[in-house]
Each structure stands twice: as structure tokens, then as C-alpha cells.
XYZ file of C-alpha atoms in Angstrom:
402
model
C -29.015 -2.464 19.012
C -30.330 -6.028 18.647
C -27.554 -6.871 16.170
C -24.883 -5.455 18.511
C -26.232 -7.522 21.411
C -26.215 -10.675 19.309
C -22.673 -9.937 18.173
C -21.498 -9.468 21.757
C -23.235 -12.674 22.799
C -21.617 -14.565 19.959
C -18.180 -13.269 20.895
C -18.758 -14.245 24.521
C -19.710 -17.749 23.466
C -16.516 -18.068 21.430
C -14.419 -16.886 24.376
C -16.110 -19.250 26.803
C -15.777 -22.178 24.449
C -12.007 -21.634 24.394
C -11.615 -21.573 28.158
C -13.834 -24.418 29.344
C -15.031 -27.775 28.011
C -18.208 -27.732 25.938
C -21.257 -29.695 26.935
C -21.767 -33.044 25.243
C -18.052 -33.449 24.506
C -16.607 -36.882 25.172
C -13.663 -37.237 27.563
C -11.394 -37.912 24.589
C -12.608 -34.772 22.817
C -11.979 -32.681 25.937
C -8.419 -34.019 26.239
C -7.748 -33.235 22.581
C -9.267 -29.752 22.966
C -6.985 -29.097 25.919
C -3.936 -30.162 23.913
C -5.012 -28.039 20.950
C -5.488 -24.993 23.193
C -2.009 -25.581 24.624
C -0.602 -25.684 21.082
C -2.535 -22.556 20.097
C -1.232 -20.623 23.112
C 2.346 -21.598 22.310
C 1.799 -20.625 18.668
C 0.339 -17.240 19.491
C 2.341 -16.220 22.563
C 5.726 -17.999 22.828
C 8.149 -15.291 21.758
C 11.008 -17.713 21.037
C 8.990 -20.079 18.837
C 11.030 -19.348 15.708
C 14.135 -20.734 17.413
C 12.247 -23.924 18.335
C 10.254 -24.365 15.117
C 11.484 -27.887 14.271
C 10.887 -29.148 17.802
C 7.413 -27.592 17.851
C 6.358 -29.193 14.568
C 7.535 -32.535 15.929
C 5.613 -32.023 19.190
C 2.345 -31.507 17.326
C 2.801 -34.767 15.427
C 4.362 -36.912 18.141
C 2.154 -36.182 21.141
C -1.396 -35.257 20.140
C -2.827 -38.734 19.716
C -1.384 -39.914 23.031
C -3.216 -37.326 25.105
C -6.414 -39.401 25.074
C -4.603 -42.132 27.031
C -4.039 -39.928 30.103
C -6.093 -41.181 33.040
C -4.697 -39.424 36.125
C -3.235 -36.131 37.320
C 0.155 -37.831 37.636
C 0.078 -38.956 34.000
C -1.125 -35.522 32.881
C 1.724 -33.737 34.701
C 4.411 -36.084 33.379
C 3.020 -35.944 29.826
C 3.098 -32.142 29.657
C 6.416 -31.961 31.517
C 7.963 -34.092 28.782
C 6.535 -31.772 26.147
C 7.964 -28.783 28.031
C 11.412 -30.388 27.970
C 11.222 -30.620 24.175
C 11.767 -26.840 24.117
C 15.055 -27.188 26.136
C 14.227 -23.809 27.643
C 14.170 -23.487 31.453
C 11.540 -20.746 31.176
C 9.055 -23.270 29.714
C 7.650 -25.182 32.676
C 4.696 -26.257 34.793
C 3.928 -24.699 38.183
C 3.419 -28.142 39.753
C 5.204 -31.484 39.941
C 4.882 -35.115 41.060
C 7.478 -37.354 42.652
C 8.650 -38.615 39.246
C 9.194 -35.052 37.998
C 12.628 -33.650 37.263
C 13.830 -30.986 39.661
C 14.237 -27.456 38.339
C 17.570 -26.641 40.025
C 20.920 -28.333 40.536
C 23.908 -27.131 42.599
C 26.401 -27.891 39.834
C 26.627 -26.845 36.208
C 28.065 -29.054 33.478
C 28.757 -28.744 29.775
C 29.355 -31.145 26.877
C 32.686 -30.486 25.139
C 32.059 -32.614 22.053
C 33.285 -35.829 23.647
C 32.256 -35.884 27.282
C 30.266 -33.993 29.929
C 32.369 -32.160 32.500
C 31.690 -30.317 35.746
C 32.198 -26.631 34.998
C 30.845 -24.934 38.140
C 29.753 -25.773 41.667
C 27.495 -23.381 43.624
C 30.394 -22.899 46.039
C 29.143 -19.672 47.609
C 25.865 -21.266 48.715
C 26.957 -24.735 49.825
C 26.892 -26.002 53.402
C 28.819 -29.108 52.439
C 31.194 -29.627 49.526
C 33.057 -32.692 48.222
C 36.447 -33.143 49.860
C 38.164 -33.432 46.492
C 38.142 -30.787 43.796
C 35.699 -32.043 41.147
C 35.878 -28.953 38.901
C 36.824 -30.124 35.409
C 36.050 -33.786 36.153
C 34.231 -35.957 33.623
C 30.862 -37.474 34.551
C 31.158 -41.110 33.549
C 28.091 -42.678 35.203
C 24.812 -41.614 36.794
C 23.227 -44.148 39.161
C 25.473 -46.783 37.572
C 24.474 -46.048 33.957
C 27.013 -44.560 31.484
C 26.268 -40.837 31.363
C 26.339 -40.390 27.583
C 23.924 -43.311 27.339
C 21.637 -41.502 29.785
C 21.655 -38.465 27.500
C 20.888 -40.593 24.434
C 17.975 -42.236 26.270
C 16.544 -39.021 27.736
C 12.722 -39.223 27.328
C 12.266 -36.621 24.602
C 11.430 -37.443 20.994
C 12.041 -34.219 19.134
C 15.473 -33.035 20.280
C 18.642 -33.407 18.226
C 20.756 -35.128 20.836
C 23.897 -34.753 18.713
C 23.716 -30.980 19.161
C 26.355 -30.125 21.834
C 24.224 -27.333 23.315
C 21.245 -29.679 23.657
C 23.459 -32.422 25.132
C 24.661 -29.918 27.732
C 21.072 -28.946 28.572
C 19.986 -32.596 28.902
C 23.053 -33.404 31.009
C 22.157 -30.733 33.528
C 18.547 -31.938 33.588
C 19.678 -35.493 34.339
C 21.857 -34.243 37.195
C 18.940 -32.237 38.589
C 17.309 -35.641 38.750
C 13.853 -36.893 39.627
C 12.517 -36.241 43.110
C 11.905 -39.977 43.564
C 15.375 -41.213 42.629
C 18.871 -41.052 44.124
C 21.628 -39.119 42.352
C 24.974 -40.878 42.510
C 27.577 -39.765 39.999
C 30.899 -41.402 39.174
C 33.553 -38.877 38.215
C 36.878 -39.154 36.444
C 39.086 -36.523 38.075
C 41.817 -34.558 36.332
C 44.501 -36.708 37.990
C 42.991 -39.865 36.468
C 41.415 -41.203 39.655
C 37.678 -41.895 39.979
C 35.315 -41.074 42.827
C 31.589 -41.398 43.525
C 29.580 -38.415 44.765
C 26.090 -38.492 46.220
C 24.637 -35.234 44.923
C 21.976 -35.258 47.639
C 24.702 -35.126 50.303
C 25.816 -31.723 48.971
C 23.636 -29.451 51.040
C 22.607 -25.990 49.873
C 22.189 -23.181 52.407
C 18.739 -21.594 52.283
C 18.653 -18.267 54.129
C 15.625 -17.005 56.047
C 16.591 -13.324 55.781
C 15.988 -11.150 52.729
C 19.674 -10.242 52.633
C 22.991 -10.540 54.441
C 25.519 -7.734 54.801
C 28.903 -6.980 56.282
C 31.885 -4.670 56.019
C 35.183 -5.973 54.652
C 37.922 -3.373 55.264
C 35.510 -0.485 54.635
C 34.109 -2.260 51.572
C 30.362 -2.790 51.789
C 28.988 -6.233 50.964
C 25.274 -7.007 50.422
C 24.083 -10.474 49.421
C 20.519 -10.907 48.164
C 19.046 -14.166 49.495
C 16.774 -15.239 46.621
C 14.347 -12.480 47.614
C 13.924 -10.338 44.486
C 10.249 -11.320 44.535
C 9.706 -10.213 48.152
C 8.318 -6.702 48.705
C 9.995 -6.522 52.112
C 13.428 -6.636 50.482
C 13.148 -3.031 49.272
C 12.885 -1.485 52.734
C 15.585 -3.737 54.178
C 17.906 -2.991 51.262
C 17.361 0.750 51.697
C 18.131 0.615 55.417
C 21.257 -1.462 54.795
C 22.555 0.715 51.968
C 22.014 3.858 54.046
C 24.527 2.448 56.550
C 27.146 2.038 53.814
C 27.327 5.489 52.248
C 30.814 6.098 53.613
C 32.300 2.838 52.346
C 35.076 2.777 49.763
C 32.985 0.638 47.407
C 30.038 -1.754 47.452
C 29.795 -5.399 46.400
C 26.281 -6.538 45.456
C 26.173 -10.345 45.457
C 23.422 -11.738 43.182
C 24.643 -15.347 43.127
C 21.648 -16.586 45.124
C 18.750 -15.284 43.001
C 17.860 -18.510 41.225
C 14.082 -18.002 41.617
C 14.129 -14.606 39.911
C 11.668 -11.990 41.160
C 9.773 -9.017 39.784
C 10.411 -5.477 38.603
C 8.396 -4.017 41.487
C 11.180 -5.110 43.825
C 14.181 -4.826 41.514
C 13.597 -1.353 40.082
C 13.563 0.531 43.426
C 16.864 -1.172 44.269
C 18.366 -0.105 40.944
C 17.063 3.392 41.622
C 19.457 3.759 44.575
C 22.450 3.860 42.211
C 21.426 6.613 39.766
C 20.641 10.305 40.061
C 18.455 10.755 36.963
C 15.850 8.711 35.097
C 17.523 6.277 32.701
C 16.652 3.219 30.542
C 17.956 -0.092 31.888
C 16.368 -2.834 29.749
C 14.870 -3.233 26.296
C 11.715 -5.336 25.900
C 10.182 -6.873 22.786
C 6.859 -8.677 22.569
C 4.838 -9.536 19.487
C 3.346 -6.046 19.380
C 6.136 -3.611 20.202
C 9.630 -2.809 21.443
C 10.071 -0.487 24.396
C 12.559 0.505 27.089
C 12.120 -0.016 30.805
C 13.191 3.015 32.828
C 14.628 3.442 36.305
C 13.698 6.432 38.486
C 16.111 7.579 41.223
C 15.088 6.463 44.717
C 16.360 7.809 48.017
C 19.925 8.939 48.573
C 22.097 7.912 45.626
C 25.034 5.633 46.372
C 27.827 7.121 44.247
C 30.865 4.989 45.148
C 32.091 2.184 42.847
C 29.709 -0.776 42.615
C 30.724 -4.369 41.863
C 28.103 -7.029 41.027
C 28.803 -10.744 41.513
C 26.930 -13.240 39.317
C 27.010 -16.947 38.454
C 24.864 -19.701 36.936
C 22.403 -19.246 39.833
C 21.807 -15.599 39.009
C 18.416 -16.160 37.421
C 15.751 -14.169 35.584
C 15.231 -10.937 37.565
C 18.689 -11.429 39.047
C 19.969 -11.401 35.473
C 17.842 -8.316 34.843
C 19.435 -6.423 37.748
C 22.920 -7.449 36.601
C 22.379 -6.538 32.960
C 20.513 -3.383 33.982
C 23.357 -2.080 36.142
C 25.774 -2.814 33.319
C 23.534 -0.948 30.864
C 23.305 1.977 33.251
C 27.123 1.969 33.269
C 26.853 1.905 37.017
C 28.604 -1.346 37.944
C 31.520 -3.634 37.195
C 30.232 -7.174 36.608
C 32.317 -10.115 37.856
C 31.548 -13.832 37.676
C 30.485 -16.590 35.305
C 27.742 -16.768 32.735
C 24.333 -16.508 34.387
C 21.300 -18.837 34.290
C 20.479 -17.707 30.733
C 16.737 -17.682 31.404
C 15.094 -16.215 28.349
C 12.541 -13.425 28.495
C 9.594 -12.455 30.666
C 7.086 -15.186 31.536
C 3.326 -15.546 31.383
C 1.081 -18.280 32.834
C -1.737 -20.206 31.157
C -4.238 -22.472 32.885
C -4.975 -25.928 31.561
C -8.503 -26.418 30.275
C -9.331 -29.189 32.768
C -6.816 -28.672 35.610
C -6.161 -26.115 38.367
C -2.433 -25.818 37.619
C -0.607 -23.833 34.970
C 2.063 -23.923 32.319
C 4.415 -20.997 31.806
C 6.588 -19.707 28.991
C 8.153 -16.465 27.799
C 5.946 -14.009 25.942
C 8.507 -11.198 25.823
C 12.186 -10.935 24.957
C 14.501 -8.920 27.202
C 17.700 -7.235 26.051
C 20.595 -5.222 27.407
C 20.034 -1.645 26.274
C 22.813 -2.163 23.692
C 20.626 -4.814 22.025
C 22.370 -7.933 23.388
C 19.817 -10.603 24.423
C 19.875 -10.864 28.208
C 20.555 -14.613 28.062
C 23.718 -13.994 26.000
C 25.243 -11.457 28.379
C 28.717 -12.342 29.665
C 30.386 -10.474 32.575
C 33.176 -8.082 31.669
C 35.382 -9.884 34.176
C 34.722 -13.562 33.542
C 35.948 -15.854 36.322
C 36.727 -19.462 35.472
C 36.143 -21.581 38.560
C 39.221 -23.630 39.426
C 38.739 -24.449 43.112
C 35.983 -25.596 45.442
C 36.981 -24.159 48.788
C 37.852 -20.578 47.837
C 35.304 -17.986 46.727
C 37.167 -16.974 43.589
C 34.523 -14.516 42.374
C 34.404 -12.575 45.656
C 38.194 -12.640 45.879
C 38.449 -11.184 42.367
C 36.152 -8.297 43.340
C 38.124 -7.559 46.521
C 41.413 -7.620 44.607
C 40.070 -5.169 42.042
C 38.767 -2.774 44.702
C 41.948 -2.904 46.798
C 44.124 -2.250 43.751
C 42.532 1.151 43.127
């Protein structure tokens, strides 16, 4: 009994020593211990580490000795934010920021084509104010007066291969998201050869107070989720709205404003309204096991055709609902690629701070085995215009043609 008690006490001491600074440690030792714990957590829990192995090895060498120079919360946040960006994974992030931090979201999406960075999508369906000219397909030539490719080359990471086109695209979008403390003026070369300047901060996004919006369009039901897949109240409101649409010809479920994701406790009851028997809708894989997530029927089943709209601002749980309905063979998916946020996230507290860092501990797949972040809609819509909702129009055309 004595030996068991001593063993338990020893284990407790080990646990406590990993979660709080030890007595008699110097400030420098505490900072290094915090960094080492951060590295250990990434090593043990980050499910995508194999795909970021080179960057991770570089991080351990390039950053550890600098941690002892941090003297303020601001410096601490910016230091670890920079490390997070080395993973070029939007599901690796802090839950706090300072004025010099990069924003998480941007209302346009760009890609590097091997020579230049071009505007591929604008969040047209959620914008209060759009540029007067069509900037889709335009080349970004300067950001705040600095040549854009030079901005990418000088981006403050040390471990990324900036010649990799996928990484250049990721960095380009991060630059456009911009720092909270700085303006965002871009100079664009349009398709017709003319150039214009656009103040990104003048392009206002609509943020809705309601959980959802709905309407009827020629006996076609339309429900738009307003970034509320993490709000418990959405379930009841969705149920009440769907119950009013049982006699419609078809239903359009618009998930293009779900950039903050959500949780399965809200999403799964919504999915349950479209099936009549228990079915798998997602495949999960963590470091211990693979398993399916199942949907149970809820309420009166909506049996008419279902069309789901998605875009680059369909994020995380929004992607899960989209991929899930496709896996259930219950919906036609229309839109662009989604946010490509990888996996399910977990949070870890810093040793000496009251804020957290987050990263994915679990991979998520379509039930056919396709990684969720690689899913592409069956009906892919290439955005060509700014002032017409091409994705919604495509869905309406498809429904009316039947």
C-alpha cells in the first residue's frame, strides 16, 4: 500500500511539473520549458505532423534560443504566431491576438499560378459593398505600395519553401488578410490591361444577427446559415424553418457563411432532418483509432431534393456538413472549393499564460476516404462576375430544369 501511494505521488509530481513552472527555476529556464512543452505537444498530438516534418525540424532549431528574449505579452503572442504560420495550416493558431497580428479571415481568395498572384474569388454573397469594376482574375501587383511578390519573399517566416506555389498562395492570402494595425491597399492589373487601386477595408462584409435567413423562390425553399453552426439555438430555429418548407419543390441550403465552423452537437441534428435511418456521415482518424461518425434521424424527414451551396468561406464544421450530406448521398453540392481546414482541433494552454494555442489532433474524411480538405463539389462553379450570385443561380437553374 505504501509503495502504491508513493508511486501515485510520484506520478502526480511528474504531471504537475509538466503543467506549471517549477520552483527555483530562472525566468529563462521557465521560458525554455514553455517552448519545450509546446514542441512536445505538437510532436505528440498534431495529426498532420508528417506532412510538416521539414518545417517542424527547422522550427525547433530556429526559434528555441530566441524565446528567452521575450519580455512582454505582445512579444510572446507575436513570437508564437510566427511559429504557427510556419505550419501554413489555418487550423494551427492562437486564441488571442495583438494589434500587430495578422487577421484570420479575408473577403477575397487568391492563388499563385507560377508567375503571379491572382484574385480567384470574392465573397460576393456576403458583401455589403463591392468594387465597381470586376477584379476577378486580376493580378495583384502591389500591397501598400510594395511589389506583391517581394512581400511574399519577405514574409516573416524562416522555415517555409517560398518557391512552392501552394505555399506562395497561402502566404499571399495571409498578406491580404493583413495586420490589424495596418491599411490594406492593393494595386491590381485587370484583365483589360488597366490598373486600379482597391482599399480592402472599404469592402464591407455583412454580419447577420440571426441564426439563419430563409425565403421561398418559386416554391423552392432557401435556408442560409449565418455563421451559427456553433450556436445551440440554431437547431430549434432550423427545425421550425424546415417544417414550413415540407411542401416545397426542393431546398437550397446555403453554407457560404460558416467561416467560424461550429460543433457536431449543432450540425448533427440538422443533418438528421434529411435521413430516415441511422447512417455514417464522416470518418475520423486520430493517433489511436479510426471510426465513423453516425447521424440519427431527427424529426420529420425532408425528402425532396436538397442542394448545398459552398465556397471558400465554408469552414470546418460547415465543410463537415457539406461533405457529410454528400457522403449520405442526400445532396447535390454546388460551389467552389471550401476553406480546406484540416481536421478536428484541440486547445493547449501555455505554461505561463492564460491564452491557448490550437491545432488538429484528428483527421476527418468523407466516408469514401477522401480527406475533407480535398473535397471538391460535384458541380464546381468558377466565379466570373462580381455582381451576380453565380453559385445560387446555378442551383436554381438545375432545380428548374427538372
